[in-house]
Amino acid sequence: MTPLPPQRLRCEYLSEPLGVDTASPRLSWQLESPARGDRQTAFQILLASAPELLRSDIGDYWDTGRVETDRAASVEYAGESLQSCARYHWKVRWWDRERQASPWSEPASFVTGYIHPGEWKPKWIGPRQAEAFRSKGTVLLGHQGADDTQACAIYLRREFAVKDRAALAMIFISGLGHYELRLNGERVGPGGLEPGWTDFKKKALYASHDVTAFVRERNAVGVILGNGRHIESYGYGTPRLTCRIEVEYESGEREVIFSDERWRTSGGPVRENGLYYGERTDARVVIDGWDRPGFDDRAWDQAVMVAGYPLAAQMMPPIRVTRRLPPRSVRRLAAGASIFDFGQNFSGWTRLTAAGPAGTEIRLRHAELLHEDGTLNLGPNENAEATDVYILRGDGGPEVYEPKFTYHGFRYVEMTGFPGEPGPEALEGLFVHSDVSPAGEFRTSNELINRIHEAILWGQLSNLMSIPTDCPQRDERHGWLGDAHLSAEEAVFNFDMAAFYAKFLDDIRLAQKDDGSLPDVVPPYLPRLYPADPAWSSAYATLVELLWDHYADRRVIATHYAALKRYIDYLGTCADEHIIRKLGKYGDWCPPGGIVPKKTPVEMTSTWYYCHDIRILARLAAVLGRDEEARRYARLAEAVKDAFNTAFLGESQYAAIRVSPVDNYPNQSSNALPLYLDMVPADLKDKVVASLVQSVARQQDYHVDTGILGTRYILDVLTAAGHGQAAFRMATHKSYPGWGYMLAEGATTLWERWEKLTGHAMNSQNHIMLGSIDGWFYRVLAGLSPLLPGWQAVRVRPHLLGDLSFVEARLDTVAGPVGAAWRLADETLSLECRIPVGASGEIHVPFPWPGARITESGRTLWSGDAPAEKDPEIVPAGRAGAWVVFKTGSGAFRFEVKKTA
Ligand code: BGC
């Protein structure tokens, strides 16, 4: 049978990317095959400068010929040198294990950005003097809240001619803090919160827009600039723009238009804008037609050249509106305000539709909570005003307004000033975040677990704003590294995070100081936060390893290895006989009842992460073939482990802070962490597990007593130690403290704190760090984990826990679709699995009844306690605990376990 053509072609992890600025982009594809045990034995890629060439099977830039390999992900381009700002077309075919060639894939394409250093010497422009306004409090830790001077939105324009038919017209643009790009009266690109946040002095990102279909003979390009993070209090300044319009004519001739003094600039209707502050738009300020050709801009000022920054292409999904939410209800308050409830906490803004007299001021305040009397509770916003104001132009027709350069974290909106009484059609909620594509689906028979999972999805997306943020509502929304790594595994199960995290890892690398230290927050907008708590800066090692495990991304390792090593060596200089005593600040943050860790010593979590990260470094060294370093760091990790045990291990439990002389209770996090890394000496392991279980079962009645660190690991540790049922109880009860409690109290995203707190304080209703539980859902309940990098080997090991009668999960991995679905009925258990082409499967079939029979697609493979019929594609590997293990190649499998009489 002819193999199916490759699918889902990706370049640098993205579909049809624009602005690829690497000389050897990585190409990936996915394979599907109805045959079991299929694998790619060879591929051929053709890459051409024109679609016609590709159609005639000519790869004028690259024809790999037939390459014998099983590699189908991250194949590095190695053809003719790619030109900047050019579109390339490629396709691929593969040979299956029978050495049959597939048809060619559908073609895919990408457009390059600026590949060679110095090719684009950007000129940055801005207004001679930006009009300014004062906004409240954008300096963390929030609470210093000095007033901030920010600029009113800046409008820039210029006209240009396109003299002939364009084969390709591209606009490359970086507008800082944020920009909206317009061409001939239309918005180009998602607008609003682009480009992604970086430490601009080190690197600003440019976006690439294909406008071939929109250019005409006479054109006007317009840009509106907002403040975003490019503000004085973070060490930057007023907004600025660099832009390059490049047109390639069908004749091959090229024309380039830059940002320069020929651009004109003015103020406009957006009078005030700030990320935390909100936006104020006065629609009576009329500059109609400013973004179209022929506008009379003689009254506008000439733009001036300003200092700029190094540039790189933004190679990750943009921030955009992904979903529209109608209000669930609108309630009128006595005071004349209306409260819109969107039924869901989320990040973004609203779209207002209103008509009325000119000058009518409509005010929208955003909040996560209501007070008991139904009024807006702005407490969790802390110093973020989160208020958008729209002043009607009043020319008769309905006016539609959306803010441009702000976002809010909210469920409720209070509207005042609306002419008449607003109905639900007056306001629509827009969910806005980095638009990573979904990669996982998960569902169980337990509704509470499904709801926790749903809340995590909303929380995760609300906290992806070109960086992983801690929260979307208060005046933080920073790249706190602890929050980033604790939620990262859950994120890669649920979404395609490869490009997003690759960008963030670069942000981390650029934030490193010469001494090797890293900050708590990346980009380091808050300069005081060096050196980081090692439990936070562990994000560096953790994310590199995660990208290796899930996407087999060797380039990420090669790019970051040296900096990661410098970071680990830096930690070494801070260690005192291998114990890190001085760097810890937050530790097992936000345990029940408080913010700072009350029982887990901070030296312990710092040292534990030191060990954790050294082990990762040793593993990465081995991947790169640096065997001597791999051994050296493995030895160092051993030494740290020994020192850790000497310092913190007692007779049967690890150290805990004692709150009174009679407090000798074991602490969950203290015991869970070393168990997780298998640091506990073999002869004491049972005792340490017993201490942990004592705390869970007897002292806390199956409740967590962990902060965000312990929470990430405790359910795994309990499950691995054979206490999966205890873990399940912890995950699913509805009382304080726990995930079920949050939902029972009305949460639609997870909270920052285990407590239900609603005041003006650190109690965000939409933090993602406690969402780490979702990784446990996928790995333990569905049972899916990568055994080899990039899911080249898949383990399926579902746990039958609690009242679950089915669990199903599907993942779109770099290797292709992976799935597990199990269902338990009276005396039968079914397990369907999907292993991608080229991968191997290690399928642990749950075996709840001694002596039961296991069939696969009707054939008996296991009976009583021994293998039965032989199948070369499904090889039994014996009993392992509560499972029978089978080794498979790729394919879809349907096992059934039947109780025998
Ligand atoms: C953030 C956290 C963060 C922490 C560090 C908070 O203000 O919201 O999630 O990790 O500070 O201690």
GROMACS .gro file of C-alpha atoms in nm, residues 431-652:
model
  222
  431PHE     CA    1  -1.017   3.653   2.538
  432VAL     CA    2  -0.666   3.762   2.447
  433HIS     CA    3  -0.335   3.578   2.487
  434SER     CA    4  -0.041   3.436   2.292
  435ASP     CA    5  -0.218   3.216   2.047
  436VAL     CA    6  -0.037   2.887   2.103
  437SER     CA    7  -0.212   2.599   1.933
  438PRO     CA    8  -0.389   2.340   2.142
  439ALA     CA    9  -0.193   2.015   2.167
  440GLY     CA   10  -0.374   1.812   2.429
  441GLU     CA   11  -0.721   1.698   2.515
  442PHE     CA   12  -0.813   1.541   2.845
  443ARG     CA   13  -1.140   1.417   2.989
  444THR     CA   14  -1.247   1.182   3.262
  445SER     CA   15  -1.562   1.042   3.415
  446ASN     CA   16  -1.502   1.266   3.717
  447GLU     CA   17  -1.666   1.604   3.662
  448LEU     CA   18  -1.460   1.779   3.927
  449ILE     CA   19  -1.136   1.673   3.760
  450ASN     CA   20  -1.270   1.793   3.425
  451ARG     CA   21  -1.358   2.127   3.578
  452ILE     CA   22  -1.015   2.162   3.740
  453HIS     CA   23  -0.860   2.086   3.402
  454GLU     CA   24  -1.084   2.347   3.231
  455ALA     CA   25  -0.993   2.609   3.491
  456ILE     CA   26  -0.626   2.532   3.428
  457LEU     CA   27  -0.666   2.581   3.054
  458TRP     CA   28  -0.823   2.925   3.109
  459GLY     CA   29  -0.556   3.011   3.364
  460GLN     CA   30  -0.270   2.891   3.149
  461LEU     CA   31  -0.381   3.088   2.844
  462SER     CA   32  -0.458   3.397   3.052
  463ASN     CA   33  -0.098   3.384   3.162
  464LEU     CA   34   0.065   3.358   2.821
  465MET     CA   35   0.136   3.713   2.708
  466SER     CA   36   0.450   3.665   2.501
  467ILE     CA   37   0.606   3.553   2.829
  468PRO     CA   38   0.458   3.326   3.094
  469THR     CA   39   0.310   3.568   3.349
  470ASP     CA   40   0.212   3.515   3.710
  471CYS     CA   41  -0.130   3.675   3.676
  472PRO     CA   42  -0.327   3.896   3.439
  473GLN     CA   43  -0.510   4.135   3.674
  474ARG     CA   44  -0.292   4.322   3.923
  475ASP     CA   45   0.004   4.548   3.863
  476GLU     CA   46   0.248   4.259   3.816
  477ARG     CA   47   0.194   4.030   3.513
  478HIS     CA   48   0.564   3.960   3.512
  479GLY     CA   49   0.768   3.664   3.404
  480TRP     CA   50   0.818   3.520   3.751
  481LEU     CA   51   1.038   3.221   3.688
  482GLY     CA   52   0.889   3.006   3.963
  483ASP     CA   53   0.540   3.032   3.823
  484ALA     CA   54   0.683   2.971   3.475
  485HIS     CA   55   0.850   2.641   3.546
  486LEU     CA   56   0.593   2.501   3.786
  487SER     CA   57   0.325   2.527   3.519
  488ALA     CA   58   0.546   2.439   3.222
  489GLU     CA   59   0.486   2.066   3.208
  490GLU     CA   60   0.111   2.117   3.216
  491ALA     CA   61   0.152   2.379   2.943
  492VAL     CA   62   0.342   2.148   2.707
  493PHE     CA   63   0.079   1.880   2.751
  494ASN     CA   64  -0.198   2.122   2.664
  495PHE     CA   65  -0.041   2.348   2.403
  496ASP     CA   66   0.231   2.359   2.144
  497MET     CA   67   0.480   2.558   2.349
  498ALA     CA   68   0.800   2.492   2.154
  499ALA     CA   69   0.835   2.833   1.990
  500PHE     CA   70   0.695   3.022   2.290
  501TYR     CA   71   0.938   2.869   2.538
  502ALA     CA   72   1.231   2.890   2.296
  503LYS     CA   73   1.173   3.266   2.295
  504PHE     CA   74   1.140   3.278   2.672
  505LEU     CA   75   1.460   3.079   2.719
  506ASP     CA   76   1.633   3.340   2.514
  507ASP     CA   77   1.492   3.607   2.743
  508ILE     CA   78   1.637   3.415   3.038
  509ARG     CA   79   1.977   3.383   2.872
  510LEU     CA   80   1.984   3.754   2.796
  511ALA     CA   81   1.896   3.832   3.157
  512GLN     CA   82   2.200   3.650   3.291
  513LYS     CA   83   2.457   3.871   3.461
  514ASP     CA   84   2.829   3.836   3.408
  515ASP     CA   85   2.864   3.649   3.736
  516GLY     CA   86   2.622   3.385   3.604
  517SER     CA   87   2.330   3.486   3.823
  518LEU     CA   88   1.972   3.508   3.700
  519PRO     CA   89   1.682   3.725   3.818
  520ASP     CA   90   1.351   3.610   3.967
  521VAL     CA   91   1.162   3.790   3.693
  522VAL     CA   92   1.235   3.771   3.319
  523PRO     CA   93   1.256   4.000   3.127
  524PRO     CA   94   1.425   4.172   3.422
  525TYR     CA   95   1.206   4.481   3.425
  526LEU     CA   96   1.251   4.490   3.802
  527PRO     CA   97   1.625   4.531   3.845
  528ARG     CA   98   1.629   4.463   4.215
  529LEU     CA   99   1.544   4.099   4.168
  530TYR     CA  100   1.898   3.955   4.130
  531PRO     CA  101   2.012   3.699   4.225
  532ALA     CA  102   1.706   3.481   4.206
  533ASP     CA  103   1.577   3.230   4.453
  534PRO     CA  104   1.718   2.905   4.304
  535ALA     CA  105   1.367   2.763   4.317
  536TRP     CA  106   1.267   3.036   4.072
  537SER     CA  107   1.571   3.041   3.843
  538SER     CA  108   1.540   2.665   3.807
  539ALA     CA  109   1.315   2.764   3.519
  540TYR     CA  110   1.625   2.784   3.305
  541ALA     CA  111   1.726   2.420   3.343
  542THR     CA  112   1.370   2.294   3.375
  543LEU     CA  113   1.251   2.452   3.051
  544VAL     CA  114   1.551   2.340   2.848
  545GLU     CA  115   1.499   1.985   2.967
  546LEU     CA  116   1.127   2.000   2.903
  547LEU     CA  117   1.184   2.114   2.544
  548TRP     CA  118   1.425   1.828   2.505
  549ASP     CA  119   1.182   1.570   2.642
  550HIS     CA  120   0.877   1.691   2.455
  551TYR     CA  121   1.021   1.829   2.132
  552ALA     CA  122   1.368   1.668   2.111
  553ASP     CA  123   1.506   2.014   2.054
  554ARG     CA  124   1.881   1.974   2.044
  555ARG     CA  125   1.934   2.330   1.924
  556VAL     CA  126   1.783   2.456   2.247
  557ILE     CA  127   2.038   2.256   2.442
  558ALA     CA  128   2.325   2.372   2.224
  559THR     CA  129   2.212   2.735   2.255
  560HIS     CA  130   2.176   2.735   2.631
  561TYR     CA  131   2.424   2.485   2.760
  562ALA     CA  132   2.709   2.730   2.822
  563ALA     CA  133   2.488   2.985   3.000
  564LEU     CA  134   2.320   2.716   3.203
  565LYS     CA  135   2.658   2.585   3.308
  566ARG     CA  136   2.763   2.936   3.412
  567TYR     CA  137   2.447   2.960   3.616
  568ILE     CA  138   2.510   2.628   3.792
  569ASP     CA  139   2.871   2.727   3.856
  570TYR     CA  140   2.744   3.054   3.999
  571LEU     CA  141   2.521   2.859   4.239
  572GLY     CA  142   2.832   2.661   4.331
  573THR     CA  143   3.006   2.981   4.434
  574CYS     CA  144   2.712   3.061   4.661
  575ALA     CA  145   2.706   2.718   4.822
  576ASP     CA  146   2.852   2.653   5.160
  577GLU     CA  147   2.973   2.292   5.154
  578HIS     CA  148   2.711   2.225   4.885
  579ILE     CA  149   2.427   2.381   5.083
  580ILE     CA  150   2.273   2.701   4.948
  581ARG     CA  151   2.200   2.909   5.253
  582LYS     CA  152   2.177   3.259   5.123
  583LEU     CA  153   1.984   3.276   4.798
  584GLY     CA  154   1.641   3.152   4.905
  585LYS     CA  155   1.366   3.414   4.935
  586TYR     CA  156   1.031   3.261   4.856
  587GLY     CA  157   1.089   2.887   4.892
  588ASP     CA  158   0.774   2.679   4.918
  589TRP     CA  159   0.569   2.993   4.854
  590CYS     CA  160   0.199   3.027   4.942
  591PRO     CA  161   0.139   2.719   5.157
  592PRO     CA  162  -0.203   2.695   5.323
  593GLY     CA  163  -0.245   2.977   5.570
  594GLY     CA  164   0.021   3.217   5.450
  595ILE     CA  165   0.251   3.348   5.183
  596VAL     CA  166   0.596   3.263   5.310
  597PRO     CA  167   0.675   2.897   5.376
  598LYS     CA  168   0.584   2.814   5.730
  599LYS     CA  169   0.729   2.464   5.755
  600THR     CA  170   0.971   2.410   5.469
  601PRO     CA  171   1.317   2.557   5.531
  602VAL     CA  172   1.416   2.784   5.248
  603GLU     CA  173   1.779   2.656   5.248
  604MET     CA  174   1.633   2.317   5.180
  605THR     CA  175   1.434   2.416   4.873
  606SER     CA  176   1.728   2.620   4.742
  607THR     CA  177   1.967   2.328   4.781
  608TRP     CA  178   1.716   2.083   4.639
  609TYR     CA  179   1.679   2.290   4.323
  610TYR     CA  180   2.057   2.318   4.304
  611CYS     CA  181   2.073   1.939   4.294
  612HIS     CA  182   1.777   1.921   4.053
  613ASP     CA  183   1.942   2.161   3.810
  614ILE     CA  184   2.288   2.003   3.829
  615ARG     CA  185   2.135   1.672   3.732
  616ILE     CA  186   1.970   1.831   3.434
  617LEU     CA  187   2.299   1.991   3.332
  618ALA     CA  188   2.475   1.654   3.356
  619ARG     CA  189   2.208   1.500   3.137
  620LEU     CA  190   2.231   1.776   2.879
  621ALA     CA  191   2.611   1.751   2.876
  622ALA     CA  192   2.575   1.385   2.786
  623VAL     CA  193   2.333   1.471   2.503
  624LEU     CA  194   2.594   1.707   2.362
  625GLY     CA  195   2.862   1.441   2.395
  626ARG     CA  196   3.048   1.632   2.666
  627ASP     CA  197   3.106   1.317   2.862
  628GLU     CA  198   3.369   1.449   3.096
  629GLU     CA  199   3.142   1.735   3.204
  630ALA     CA  200   2.849   1.497   3.229
  631ARG     CA  201   3.048   1.287   3.474
  632ARG     CA  202   3.176   1.586   3.666
  633TYR     CA  203   2.828   1.730   3.719
  634ALA     CA  204   2.683   1.390   3.800
  635ARG     CA  205   2.945   1.363   4.076
  636LEU     CA  206   2.863   1.711   4.195
  637ALA     CA  207   2.494   1.621   4.211
  638GLU     CA  208   2.584   1.319   4.425
  639ALA     CA  209   2.787   1.536   4.658
  640VAL     CA  210   2.501   1.787   4.688
  641LYS     CA  211   2.261   1.504   4.756
  642ASP     CA  212   2.482   1.370   5.034
  643ALA     CA  213   2.525   1.715   5.184
  644PHE     CA  214   2.148   1.766   5.159
  645ASN     CA  215   2.083   1.445   5.348
  646THR     CA  216   2.345   1.527   5.610
  647ALA     CA  217   2.196   1.870   5.661
  648PHE     CA  218   1.825   1.795   5.646
  649LEU     CA  219   1.753   1.424   5.699
  650GLY     CA  220   1.662   1.307   6.047
  651GLU     CA  221   1.581   0.953   6.154
  652SER     CA  222   1.264   0.917   5.957
   0.00000   0.00000   0.00000
